[in-house]
mmCIF file of C-alpha atoms and ligand atoms in Angstrom:
data_model
loop_
_atom_site.group_PDB
_atom_site.id
_atom_site.type_symbol
_atom_site.label_atom_id
_atom_site.label_comp_id
_atom_site.label_asym_id
_atom_site.label_seq_id
_atom_site.Cartn_x
_atom_site.Cartn_y
_atom_site.Cartn_z
ATOM 1 C CA UNK A 21 -0.727 -0.090 -9.173
ATOM 2 C CA UNK A 22 -4.828 -0.425 -9.860
ATOM 3 C CA UNK A 23 -4.602 -3.828 -11.980
ATOM 4 C CA UNK A 24 -7.530 -7.008 -11.833
ATOM 5 C CA UNK A 25 -7.396 -9.285 -9.384
ATOM 6 C CA UNK A 26 -7.633 -12.697 -10.262
ATOM 7 C CA UNK A 27 -10.532 -13.435 -7.782
ATOM 8 C CA UNK A 28 -12.732 -16.775 -7.012
ATOM 9 C CA UNK A 29 -16.082 -16.431 -9.950
ATOM 10 C CA UNK A 30 -18.430 -17.220 -7.974
ATOM 11 C CA UNK A 31 -17.945 -15.128 -5.699
ATOM 12 C CA UNK A 32 -18.100 -12.557 -8.091
ATOM 13 C CA UNK A 33 -21.384 -13.716 -9.474
ATOM 14 C CA UNK A 34 -22.832 -13.824 -6.377
ATOM 15 C CA UNK A 35 -21.353 -10.345 -5.095
ATOM 16 C CA UNK A 36 -20.820 -7.319 -8.622
ATOM 17 C CA UNK A 37 -20.049 -5.013 -6.364
ATOM 18 C CA UNK A 38 -16.863 -6.472 -5.118
ATOM 19 C CA UNK A 39 -16.429 -7.194 -8.294
ATOM 20 C CA UNK A 40 -17.503 -3.201 -8.854
ATOM 21 C CA UNK A 41 -13.929 -2.503 -6.327
ATOM 22 C CA UNK A 42 -11.502 -4.825 -7.743
ATOM 23 C CA UNK A 43 -11.358 -3.082 -10.782
ATOM 24 C CA UNK A 44 -9.388 -0.438 -9.948
ATOM 25 C CA UNK A 45 -8.357 -1.014 -6.254
ATOM 26 C CA UNK A 46 -10.888 0.599 -3.984
ATOM 27 C CA UNK A 47 -10.479 -0.351 -0.550
ATOM 28 C CA UNK A 48 -13.873 -0.098 0.984
ATOM 29 C CA UNK A 49 -17.656 0.921 0.042
ATOM 30 C CA UNK A 50 -20.264 2.412 3.182
ATOM 31 C CA UNK A 51 -23.253 1.974 2.347
ATOM 32 C CA UNK A 52 -25.536 4.329 4.260
ATOM 33 C CA UNK A 53 -29.588 3.563 4.540
ATOM 34 C CA UNK A 54 -31.999 5.499 7.001
ATOM 35 C CA UNK A 55 -35.389 4.784 6.765
ATOM 36 C CA UNK A 56 -36.332 7.801 9.738
ATOM 37 C CA UNK A 57 -34.352 10.918 7.277
ATOM 38 C CA UNK A 58 -34.162 8.844 4.084
ATOM 39 C CA UNK A 59 -30.849 9.367 3.617
ATOM 40 C CA UNK A 60 -29.351 7.095 1.137
ATOM 41 C CA UNK A 61 -25.808 7.458 1.296
ATOM 42 C CA UNK A 62 -22.457 5.635 -0.510
ATOM 43 C CA UNK A 63 -19.165 6.819 0.821
ATOM 44 C CA UNK A 64 -16.281 5.056 -1.218
ATOM 45 C CA UNK A 65 -12.385 5.242 -0.121
ATOM 46 C CA UNK A 66 -10.470 4.305 -2.652
ATOM 47 C CA UNK A 67 -6.886 4.516 -1.286
ATOM 48 C CA UNK A 68 -5.305 5.768 1.798
ATOM 49 C CA UNK A 69 -1.572 4.941 1.456
ATOM 50 C CA UNK A 70 -0.807 9.377 0.766
ATOM 51 C CA UNK A 71 -2.932 9.728 3.879
ATOM 52 C CA UNK A 72 -7.177 10.007 4.935
ATOM 53 C CA UNK A 73 -9.188 10.327 1.424
ATOM 54 C CA UNK A 74 -10.644 12.747 0.721
ATOM 55 C CA UNK A 75 -12.842 13.827 -1.376
ATOM 56 C CA UNK A 76 -16.453 15.981 -1.260
ATOM 57 C CA UNK A 77 -19.743 14.782 -1.048
ATOM 58 C CA UNK A 78 -22.329 14.616 -3.927
ATOM 59 C CA UNK A 79 -26.237 14.825 -3.722
ATOM 60 C CA UNK A 80 -27.809 14.161 -6.680
ATOM 61 C CA UNK A 81 -30.995 12.433 -8.185
ATOM 62 C CA UNK A 82 -29.746 9.488 -10.049
ATOM 63 C CA UNK A 83 -31.731 7.522 -11.170
ATOM 64 C CA UNK A 84 -30.267 4.277 -10.469
ATOM 65 C CA UNK A 85 -28.313 2.759 -7.347
ATOM 66 C CA UNK A 86 -26.212 1.667 -10.541
ATOM 67 C CA UNK A 87 -25.429 5.536 -11.419
ATOM 68 C CA UNK A 88 -24.368 5.900 -7.943
ATOM 69 C CA UNK A 89 -22.568 3.206 -7.302
ATOM 70 C CA UNK A 90 -20.711 3.937 -11.165
ATOM 71 C CA UNK A 91 -20.437 7.743 -9.838
ATOM 72 C CA UNK A 92 -18.939 7.234 -6.211
ATOM 73 C CA UNK A 93 -16.102 4.651 -7.807
ATOM 74 C CA UNK A 94 -14.844 6.662 -10.729
ATOM 75 C CA UNK A 95 -14.974 10.250 -8.442
ATOM 76 C CA UNK A 96 -12.936 8.555 -5.784
ATOM 77 C CA UNK A 97 -10.623 6.814 -7.359
ATOM 78 C CA UNK A 98 -9.924 10.624 -9.273
ATOM 79 C CA UNK A 99 -9.311 12.307 -6.637
ATOM 80 C CA UNK A 100 -6.728 9.101 -5.319
ATOM 81 C CA UNK A 101 -4.586 10.685 -8.761
ATOM 82 C CA UNK A 102 -5.637 14.528 -8.174
ATOM 83 C CA UNK A 103 -4.153 14.181 -4.419
ATOM 84 C CA UNK A 104 -1.162 11.474 -5.303
ATOM 85 C CA UNK A 105 0.579 13.968 -7.725
ATOM 86 C CA UNK A 106 -0.352 17.447 -5.480
ATOM 87 C CA UNK A 107 2.045 16.368 -3.180
ATOM 88 C CA UNK A 108 -0.334 15.463 -0.700
ATOM 89 C CA UNK A 109 -0.876 13.636 2.560
ATOM 90 C CA UNK A 110 -4.177 12.769 1.388
ATOM 91 C CA UNK A 111 -5.671 9.004 -0.164
ATOM 92 C CA UNK A 112 -8.911 9.623 -1.953
ATOM 93 C CA UNK A 113 -12.484 9.567 -1.515
ATOM 94 C CA UNK A 114 -16.233 9.993 -2.364
ATOM 95 C CA UNK A 115 -19.751 10.660 -1.009
ATOM 96 C CA UNK A 116 -22.654 10.512 -2.276
ATOM 97 C CA UNK A 117 -26.471 10.850 -1.354
ATOM 98 C CA UNK A 118 -28.858 10.115 -3.800
ATOM 99 C CA UNK A 119 -31.576 12.466 -3.849
ATOM 100 C CA UNK A 120 -33.386 15.240 -4.559
ATOM 101 C CA UNK A 121 -30.398 18.424 -3.779
ATOM 102 C CA UNK A 122 -34.172 21.068 -4.528
ATOM 103 C CA UNK A 123 -36.215 18.550 -1.884
ATOM 104 C CA UNK A 124 -34.488 16.149 0.360
ATOM 105 C CA UNK A 125 -32.803 17.928 1.964
ATOM 106 C CA UNK A 126 -33.027 18.290 5.766
ATOM 107 C CA UNK A 127 -31.115 19.201 9.019
ATOM 108 C CA UNK A 128 -31.689 15.739 9.798
ATOM 109 C CA UNK A 129 -30.324 13.783 6.878
ATOM 110 C CA UNK A 130 -27.265 15.415 6.938
ATOM 111 C CA UNK A 131 -26.081 15.148 10.558
ATOM 112 C CA UNK A 132 -27.132 11.096 10.347
ATOM 113 C CA UNK A 133 -25.542 11.379 6.825
ATOM 114 C CA UNK A 134 -22.383 13.305 9.551
ATOM 115 C CA UNK A 135 -22.504 9.697 11.890
ATOM 116 C CA UNK A 136 -21.451 7.590 9.053
ATOM 117 C CA UNK A 137 -18.775 9.651 7.513
ATOM 118 C CA UNK A 138 -18.337 9.349 11.714
ATOM 119 C CA UNK A 139 -17.896 5.969 12.377
ATOM 120 C CA UNK A 140 -15.218 5.431 9.927
ATOM 121 C CA UNK A 141 -12.823 7.389 12.265
ATOM 122 C CA UNK A 142 -11.267 10.133 9.928
ATOM 123 C CA UNK A 143 -10.592 8.026 7.407
ATOM 124 C CA UNK A 144 -12.458 9.366 4.791
ATOM 125 C CA UNK A 145 -12.830 13.227 6.077
ATOM 126 C CA UNK A 146 -15.961 15.187 3.515
ATOM 127 C CA UNK A 147 -16.316 18.908 1.609
ATOM 128 C CA UNK A 148 -18.959 20.704 -0.239
ATOM 129 C CA UNK A 149 -19.042 18.849 -3.938
ATOM 130 C CA UNK A 150 -22.459 19.522 -6.050
ATOM 131 C CA UNK A 151 -25.731 19.895 -4.462
ATOM 132 C CA UNK A 152 -23.881 20.401 -1.345
ATOM 133 C CA UNK A 153 -23.657 24.225 0.251
ATOM 134 C CA UNK A 154 -21.698 26.040 3.407
ATOM 135 C CA UNK A 155 -25.612 24.909 5.160
ATOM 136 C CA UNK A 156 -25.580 21.052 4.404
ATOM 137 C CA UNK A 157 -22.239 20.513 5.604
ATOM 138 C CA UNK A 158 -22.468 22.652 9.335
ATOM 139 C CA UNK A 159 -25.575 20.076 9.667
ATOM 140 C CA UNK A 160 -22.130 16.787 9.184
ATOM 141 C CA UNK A 161 -19.969 18.865 11.126
ATOM 142 C CA UNK A 162 -22.729 19.019 14.128
ATOM 143 C CA UNK A 163 -22.093 14.721 14.040
ATOM 144 C CA UNK A 164 -17.976 14.609 12.664
ATOM 145 C CA UNK A 165 -15.338 17.187 13.138
ATOM 146 C CA UNK A 166 -13.935 14.827 9.400
ATOM 147 C CA UNK A 167 -14.889 17.524 7.375
ATOM 148 C CA UNK A 168 -13.583 20.654 5.104
ATOM 149 C CA UNK A 169 -14.954 24.087 4.142
ATOM 150 C CA UNK A 170 -16.286 25.041 6.171
ATOM 151 C CA UNK A 171 -17.357 28.738 6.189
ATOM 152 C CA UNK A 172 -15.434 30.407 8.637
ATOM 153 C CA UNK A 173 -12.440 27.806 7.594
ATOM 154 C CA UNK A 174 -10.186 27.594 4.468
ATOM 155 C CA UNK A 175 -13.205 29.251 2.640
ATOM 156 C CA UNK A 176 -14.297 29.620 -1.075
ATOM 157 C CA UNK A 177 -10.957 27.768 -2.911
ATOM 158 C CA UNK A 178 -12.195 29.003 -5.789
ATOM 159 C CA UNK A 179 -9.542 31.430 -5.790
ATOM 160 C CA UNK A 180 -6.419 29.589 -5.231
ATOM 161 C CA UNK A 181 -8.267 26.249 -8.439
ATOM 162 C CA UNK A 182 -7.481 29.725 -11.082
ATOM 163 C CA UNK A 183 -3.892 30.487 -9.235
ATOM 164 C CA UNK A 184 -3.554 26.963 -10.176
ATOM 165 C CA UNK A 185 -4.834 27.364 -13.932
ATOM 166 C CA UNK A 186 -3.638 30.168 -14.407
ATOM 167 C CA UNK A 187 -0.138 28.680 -13.057
ATOM 168 C CA UNK A 188 -1.084 25.832 -14.920
ATOM 169 C CA UNK A 189 -1.222 27.722 -18.185
ATOM 170 C CA UNK A 190 2.332 29.506 -18.056
ATOM 171 C CA UNK A 191 4.214 26.913 -17.649
ATOM 172 C CA UNK A 192 2.715 25.217 -21.156
ATOM 173 C CA UNK A 193 3.198 28.805 -22.512
ATOM 174 C CA UNK A 194 6.703 27.936 -22.960
ATOM 175 C CA UNK A 195 6.682 24.881 -24.250
ATOM 176 C CA UNK A 196 4.864 25.415 -26.643
ATOM 177 C CA UNK A 197 5.231 29.434 -27.035
ATOM 178 C CA UNK A 198 9.017 29.200 -25.662
ATOM 179 C CA UNK A 199 7.778 31.695 -23.021
ATOM 180 C CA UNK A 200 6.093 31.593 -20.292
ATOM 181 C CA UNK A 201 4.208 35.053 -21.044
ATOM 182 C CA UNK A 202 0.848 35.279 -21.946
ATOM 183 C CA UNK A 203 1.375 38.867 -22.537
ATOM 184 C CA UNK A 204 -0.907 39.487 -25.883
ATOM 185 C CA UNK A 205 -2.223 35.681 -26.523
ATOM 186 C CA UNK A 206 -5.462 35.168 -26.470
ATOM 187 C CA UNK A 207 -7.047 32.880 -24.420
ATOM 188 C CA UNK A 208 -10.808 31.789 -24.466
ATOM 189 C CA UNK A 209 -12.507 31.041 -20.637
ATOM 190 C CA UNK A 210 -15.709 28.534 -21.244
ATOM 191 C CA UNK A 211 -17.897 29.906 -18.489
ATOM 192 C CA UNK A 212 -17.217 32.749 -16.107
ATOM 193 C CA UNK A 213 -18.279 31.750 -12.957
ATOM 194 C CA UNK A 214 -16.166 31.340 -9.655
ATOM 195 C CA UNK A 215 -13.078 29.370 -10.234
ATOM 196 C CA UNK A 216 -14.236 31.249 -13.962
ATOM 197 C CA UNK A 217 -13.233 35.360 -12.854
ATOM 198 C CA UNK A 218 -10.712 34.707 -10.545
ATOM 199 C CA UNK A 219 -8.608 33.319 -13.859
ATOM 200 C CA UNK A 220 -9.761 36.558 -16.215
ATOM 201 C CA UNK A 221 -7.922 38.767 -13.293
ATOM 202 C CA UNK A 222 -4.804 36.725 -13.816
ATOM 203 C CA UNK A 223 -4.362 36.899 -17.233
ATOM 204 C CA UNK A 224 -6.246 40.693 -17.391
ATOM 205 C CA UNK A 225 -3.678 41.824 -15.500
ATOM 206 C CA UNK A 226 -0.798 40.217 -17.478
ATOM 207 C CA UNK A 227 -2.432 41.664 -20.801
ATOM 208 C CA UNK A 228 -4.020 38.624 -22.022
ATOM 209 C CA UNK A 229 -6.490 39.491 -25.094
ATOM 210 C CA UNK A 230 -9.751 37.263 -22.811
ATOM 211 C CA UNK A 231 -12.617 35.920 -24.824
ATOM 212 C CA UNK A 232 -15.481 34.792 -22.407
ATOM 213 C CA UNK A 233 -18.971 33.252 -22.900
ATOM 214 C CA UNK A 234 -21.610 31.961 -19.848
ATOM 215 C CA UNK A 235 -24.885 30.876 -19.754
ATOM 216 C CA UNK A 236 -25.525 32.890 -17.363
ATOM 217 C CA UNK A 237 -26.438 36.660 -18.995
ATOM 218 C CA UNK A 238 -25.175 38.499 -15.678
ATOM 219 C CA UNK A 239 -22.399 37.500 -15.032
ATOM 220 C CA UNK A 240 -20.877 36.951 -18.704
ATOM 221 C CA UNK A 241 -22.304 40.910 -18.740
ATOM 222 C CA UNK A 242 -20.560 41.914 -15.113
ATOM 223 C CA UNK A 243 -17.062 40.170 -16.041
ATOM 224 C CA UNK A 244 -17.260 41.815 -19.839
ATOM 225 C CA UNK A 245 -17.617 44.521 -18.114
ATOM 226 C CA UNK A 246 -14.630 44.672 -15.025
ATOM 227 C CA UNK A 247 -12.090 43.447 -16.831
ATOM 228 C CA UNK A 248 -12.852 44.683 -20.283
ATOM 229 C CA UNK A 249 -12.912 40.263 -21.529
ATOM 230 C CA UNK A 250 -15.163 39.919 -25.882
ATOM 231 C CA UNK A 251 -18.343 38.200 -25.318
ATOM 232 C CA UNK A 252 -18.361 35.208 -27.533
ATOM 233 C CA UNK A 253 -21.737 33.184 -28.098
ATOM 234 C CA UNK A 254 -21.256 29.433 -26.173
ATOM 235 C CA UNK A 255 -20.873 27.533 -29.678
ATOM 236 C CA UNK A 256 -18.649 30.563 -31.390
ATOM 237 C CA UNK A 257 -16.223 29.484 -28.373
ATOM 238 C CA UNK A 258 -14.856 26.680 -30.339
ATOM 239 C CA UNK A 259 -14.377 28.871 -33.973
ATOM 240 C CA UNK A 260 -12.806 31.378 -32.534
ATOM 241 C CA UNK A 261 -8.698 32.683 -33.709
ATOM 242 C CA UNK A 262 -7.053 31.066 -30.242
ATOM 243 C CA UNK A 263 -3.874 30.043 -28.394
ATOM 244 C CA UNK A 264 -5.340 28.896 -25.284
ATOM 245 C CA UNK A 265 -8.529 27.438 -24.558
ATOM 246 C CA UNK A 266 -9.524 26.814 -21.014
ATOM 247 C CA UNK A 267 -12.983 24.968 -20.296
ATOM 248 C CA UNK A 268 -13.563 26.854 -17.144
ATOM 249 C CA UNK A 269 -17.563 25.369 -17.090
ATOM 250 C CA UNK A 270 -18.632 21.687 -17.885
ATOM 251 C CA UNK A 271 -16.415 18.104 -18.614
ATOM 252 C CA UNK A 272 -16.486 16.857 -21.922
ATOM 253 C CA UNK A 273 -15.928 19.186 -23.838
ATOM 254 C CA UNK A 274 -12.375 18.153 -25.885
ATOM 255 C CA UNK A 275 -14.471 15.703 -28.490
ATOM 256 C CA UNK A 276 -15.036 14.486 -31.631
ATOM 257 C CA UNK A 277 -17.577 17.261 -32.993
ATOM 258 C CA UNK A 278 -14.430 20.613 -31.410
ATOM 259 C CA UNK A 279 -11.806 19.062 -31.874
ATOM 260 C CA UNK A 280 -12.207 19.814 -35.329
ATOM 261 C CA UNK A 281 -12.662 22.993 -34.318
ATOM 262 C CA UNK A 282 -10.286 24.398 -31.853
ATOM 263 C CA UNK A 283 -8.004 26.213 -32.868
ATOM 264 C CA UNK A 284 -6.166 26.860 -30.403
ATOM 265 C CA UNK A 285 -2.155 24.800 -29.642
ATOM 266 C CA UNK A 286 -3.140 24.826 -25.730
ATOM 267 C CA UNK A 287 -6.129 23.357 -23.444
ATOM 268 C CA UNK A 288 -5.756 24.836 -20.336
ATOM 269 C CA UNK A 289 -8.596 25.424 -18.151
ATOM 270 C CA UNK A 290 -10.234 24.488 -14.592
ATOM 271 C CA UNK A 291 -13.372 22.052 -15.214
ATOM 272 C CA UNK A 292 -13.161 18.164 -14.710
ATOM 273 C CA UNK A 293 -13.260 15.297 -16.900
ATOM 274 C CA UNK A 294 -12.895 17.827 -19.755
ATOM 275 C CA UNK A 295 -12.091 14.889 -21.941
ATOM 276 C CA UNK A 296 -15.088 13.047 -23.398
ATOM 277 C CA UNK A 297 -12.988 10.052 -23.896
ATOM 278 C CA UNK A 298 -9.015 10.462 -22.529
ATOM 279 C CA UNK A 299 -7.758 7.515 -24.290
ATOM 280 C CA UNK A 300 -8.867 8.020 -27.940
ATOM 281 C CA UNK A 301 -9.260 12.364 -27.496
ATOM 282 C CA UNK A 302 -6.127 11.907 -24.896
ATOM 283 C CA UNK A 303 -3.772 11.060 -28.720
ATOM 284 C CA UNK A 304 -5.948 13.051 -30.829
ATOM 285 C CA UNK A 305 -5.029 16.062 -29.694
ATOM 286 C CA UNK A 306 -1.010 15.056 -28.762
ATOM 287 C CA UNK A 307 -1.222 14.006 -33.072
ATOM 288 C CA UNK A 308 -2.337 17.433 -33.145
ATOM 289 C CA UNK A 309 0.737 19.072 -31.557
ATOM 290 C CA UNK A 310 -1.381 20.857 -29.075
ATOM 291 C CA UNK A 311 -0.872 21.011 -25.521
ATOM 292 C CA UNK A 312 -3.709 19.371 -22.854
ATOM 293 C CA UNK A 313 -2.931 19.730 -19.252
ATOM 294 C CA UNK A 314 -3.935 17.067 -17.571
ATOM 295 C CA UNK A 315 -7.587 18.106 -15.415
ATOM 296 C CA UNK A 316 -7.404 16.646 -11.875
ATOM 297 C CA UNK A 317 -3.295 18.502 -11.566
ATOM 298 C CA UNK A 318 -4.263 21.291 -13.001
ATOM 299 C CA UNK A 319 -7.291 22.638 -10.876
ATOM 300 C CA UNK A 320 -6.309 20.598 -7.720
ATOM 301 C CA UNK A 321 -5.989 24.246 -6.672
ATOM 302 C CA UNK A 322 -8.992 23.362 -4.274
ATOM 303 C CA UNK A 323 -8.326 20.328 -2.936
ATOM 304 C CA UNK A 324 -5.360 21.765 -1.786
ATOM 305 C CA UNK A 325 -7.715 24.904 0.580
ATOM 306 C CA UNK A 326 -9.132 21.707 2.311
ATOM 307 C CA UNK A 327 -5.796 20.226 3.211
ATOM 308 C CA UNK A 328 -4.483 23.431 3.848
ATOM 309 C CA UNK A 329 -6.989 23.487 6.579
ATOM 310 C CA UNK A 330 -6.749 20.049 7.733
ATOM 311 C CA UNK A 331 -3.224 20.061 8.315
ATOM 312 C CA UNK A 332 -3.831 23.169 9.601
ATOM 313 C CA UNK A 333 -1.615 25.800 7.640
ATOM 314 C CA UNK A 334 -1.997 29.000 5.963
ATOM 315 C CA UNK A 335 -3.659 30.347 2.317
ATOM 316 C CA UNK A 336 -0.086 31.241 2.004
ATOM 317 C CA UNK A 337 1.057 28.119 2.556
ATOM 318 C CA UNK A 338 -2.164 26.481 0.808
ATOM 319 C CA UNK A 339 -1.129 29.645 -2.409
ATOM 320 C CA UNK A 340 2.084 29.186 -2.806
ATOM 321 C CA UNK A 341 1.744 24.677 -2.989
ATOM 322 C CA UNK A 342 -1.051 25.303 -5.508
ATOM 323 C CA UNK A 343 2.356 27.675 -6.802
ATOM 324 C CA UNK A 344 3.055 24.017 -8.179
ATOM 325 C CA UNK A 345 1.353 23.160 -10.432
ATOM 326 C CA UNK A 346 4.011 25.462 -12.261
ATOM 327 C CA UNK A 347 6.688 23.332 -12.281
ATOM 328 C CA UNK A 348 4.611 19.948 -12.488
ATOM 329 C CA UNK A 349 2.685 20.908 -15.439
ATOM 330 C CA UNK A 350 6.220 21.176 -17.139
ATOM 331 C CA UNK A 351 7.514 17.686 -15.847
ATOM 332 C CA UNK A 352 4.015 16.322 -17.297
ATOM 333 C CA UNK A 353 4.939 18.303 -20.889
ATOM 334 C CA UNK A 354 8.725 16.951 -21.062
ATOM 335 C CA UNK A 355 8.140 13.386 -20.826
ATOM 336 C CA UNK A 356 5.018 13.638 -22.632
ATOM 337 C CA UNK A 357 7.206 15.508 -25.345
ATOM 338 C CA UNK A 358 10.430 13.380 -24.715
ATOM 339 C CA UNK A 359 8.572 9.740 -24.649
ATOM 340 C CA UNK A 360 5.239 10.544 -27.504
ATOM 341 C CA UNK A 361 2.797 9.834 -24.941
ATOM 342 C CA UNK A 362 -0.553 11.802 -23.596
ATOM 343 C CA UNK A 363 -0.505 13.681 -21.421
ATOM 344 C CA UNK A 364 -3.300 12.293 -19.111
ATOM 345 C CA UNK A 365 -0.729 9.077 -18.828
ATOM 346 C CA UNK A 366 2.129 11.128 -17.920
ATOM 347 C CA UNK A 367 -0.145 12.368 -14.675
ATOM 348 C CA UNK A 368 -2.005 8.489 -14.099
ATOM 349 C CA UNK A 369 1.747 7.976 -13.711
ATOM 350 C CA UNK A 370 3.306 10.477 -11.579
ATOM 351 C CA UNK A 371 0.912 9.742 -8.894
ATOM 352 C CA UNK A 372 0.498 5.533 -8.951
ATOM 353 C CA UNK A 373 4.905 6.196 -8.656
ATOM 354 C CA UNK A 374 4.431 8.935 -5.804
ATOM 355 C CA UNK A 375 1.346 6.092 -4.349
ATOM 356 C CA UNK A 376 4.139 4.148 -4.354
ATOM 357 C CA UNK A 377 5.947 5.407 -2.798
ATOM 358 C CA UNK A 378 4.871 6.322 -0.251
ATOM 359 C CA UNK A 379 3.723 3.002 0.398
ATOM 360 C CA UNK A 380 7.587 2.081 0.937
ATOM 361 C CA UNK A 381 7.390 4.740 3.687
ATOM 362 C CA UNK A 382 4.925 2.749 5.399
ATOM 363 C CA UNK A 383 5.811 -0.499 5.186
ATOM 364 C CA UNK A 384 6.197 -2.180 8.645
ATOM 365 C CA UNK A 385 9.781 -3.080 9.041
HETATM 366 P P1 NAD B 7 -19.649 27.890 -11.147
HETATM 367 O O1 NAD B 7 -21.027 26.988 -11.210
HETATM 368 O O2 NAD B 7 -19.087 28.558 -10.214
HETATM 369 O O3 NAD B 7 -19.069 28.206 -12.675
HETATM 370 C C1 NAD B 7 -19.098 27.999 -13.873
HETATM 371 C C2 NAD B 7 -19.750 28.642 -14.511
HETATM 372 O O4 NAD B 7 -20.401 27.585 -15.912
HETATM 373 C C3 NAD B 7 -21.944 29.435 -14.721
HETATM 374 O O5 NAD B 7 -21.482 30.706 -14.194
HETATM 375 C C4 NAD B 7 -22.245 28.980 -15.333
HETATM 376 O O6 NAD B 7 -23.394 29.580 -16.110
HETATM 377 C C5 NAD B 7 -21.251 28.607 -16.370
HETATM 378 N N1 NAD B 7 -21.097 27.957 -17.787
HETATM 379 C C6 NAD B 7 -22.502 26.332 -17.632
HETATM 380 N N2 NAD B 7 -22.607 25.822 -18.416
HETATM 381 C C7 NAD B 7 -21.895 26.717 -20.016
HETATM 382 C C8 NAD B 7 -22.048 25.876 -20.857
HETATM 383 N N3 NAD B 7 -22.059 25.591 -21.709
HETATM 384 N N4 NAD B 7 -21.293 27.325 -21.546
HETATM 385 C C9 NAD B 7 -19.970 29.158 -21.215
HETATM 386 N N5 NAD B 7 -21.072 28.633 -19.676
HETATM 387 C C10 NAD B 7 -21.426 27.403 -18.472
HETATM 388 O O7 NAD B 7 -18.338 26.797 -10.551
HETATM 389 P P2 NAD B 7 -16.474 26.176 -10.544
HETATM 390 O O8 NAD B 7 -16.942 26.984 -9.447
HETATM 391 O O9 NAD B 7 -16.567 28.287 -11.140
HETATM 392 O O10 NAD B 7 -16.216 25.127 -11.032
HETATM 393 C C11 NAD B 7 -15.356 25.310 -12.465
HETATM 394 C C12 NAD B 7 -14.936 24.092 -12.559
HETATM 395 O O11 NAD B 7 -14.464 24.381 -12.059
HETATM 396 C C13 NAD B 7 -16.540 23.868 -13.040
HETATM 397 O O12 NAD B 7 -16.371 22.681 -13.046
HETATM 398 C C14 NAD B 7 -15.451 22.177 -10.645
HETATM 399 O O13 NAD B 7 -16.230 21.431 -10.972
HETATM 400 C C15 NAD B 7 -14.110 22.862 -11.712
HETATM 401 N N6 NAD B 7 -13.666 22.850 -10.631
HETATM 402 C C16 NAD B 7 -13.686 23.767 -9.541
HETATM 403 C C17 NAD B 7 -13.176 24.032 -8.195
HETATM 404 C C18 NAD B 7 -13.131 24.918 -6.856
HETATM 405 O O14 NAD B 7 -12.123 25.371 -6.861
HETATM 406 N N7 NAD B 7 -14.670 25.857 -7.029
HETATM 407 C C19 NAD B 7 -12.362 23.098 -7.561
HETATM 408 C C20 NAD B 7 -12.003 22.014 -9.461
HETATM 409 C C21 NAD B 7 -12.547 21.875 -9.935
#
């Protein structure tokens, strides 16, 4: 569906940006510049077949504009797949503000950004992402209503994200161990911040044996004491005898190095981009008989929470919708086993199937 289209080579030579959009069929890019406020941003709308493109705004000190462009193209496409596989009537989008989040923020910059978001007339809905806090979003909201996750609205998405991860983990256990009970299972949670702590709480309630790591000493101490979890070293977490590895901090922790150490038979966590290289490590986990639950599907609770706000739905609705991650995980894992295809490929296929189906609904008959 997002295959490369043949386009005039002379146009490509003049405009590599369009070539890059064309590679994964991005619909629209909005380059935003304002000399007075110092705003430099890119808003990417990847696909709006299922609905308005929703995805957060990231503020990052990119080394150059190419990096920013690459990031926004990659992230917006990821949102299309995440929203589609989660059954939400949303497309995929993302925005990046180029700049140092510690020193280059101002009310004027975010309000100017809000005007650019508003100029898209609701085709793009924004939210917080890395480098952005609720106060920044309040400024954006002064200029546009197309913002979710504001203070006093749907609130911190982490509990819903953690609940979804927990559901996906149970479904993976059902396939791998024959029962979805996590009682007595050894689960290693890497990163016990917002999502990680809520996940640990579910695991504790179910009687799992919990191991945790975190770079932040106080967080580690708090979670260990509150939930009776065992602390392990930052690098040791890959070596311990465990059933389930739950990355909830960083991306790319499933790589050549760690795969030689990991003794788990399930990888299920909240972090984005867990596979260092999808094509290599997605296949490698399958060959080792491990189950990898695709990150963009299992961590969709956050966007489900945002969707509830967009549609005026309750937090109970968001919780119930996140429960569906259990069945979606079962579907992916069964299809993966039947066809011996890596789980991330099945998840991508399922997202594309839904976009194709919904695209038919909207055909102008
Ligand atoms: P967070 O910043 O609250 O927590 C991350 C934790 O990881 C922190 O406590 C941090 O100290 C720790 N950490 C950092 N580097 C580490 C390392 N090398 N080893 C161990 N711990 C380390 O973030 P969060 O909101 O809990 O999100 C966790 C992950 O889930 C992120 O990758 C995020 O992108 C992803 N995610 C979060 C949500 C959400 O709703 N918050 C939704 C989807 C995806």
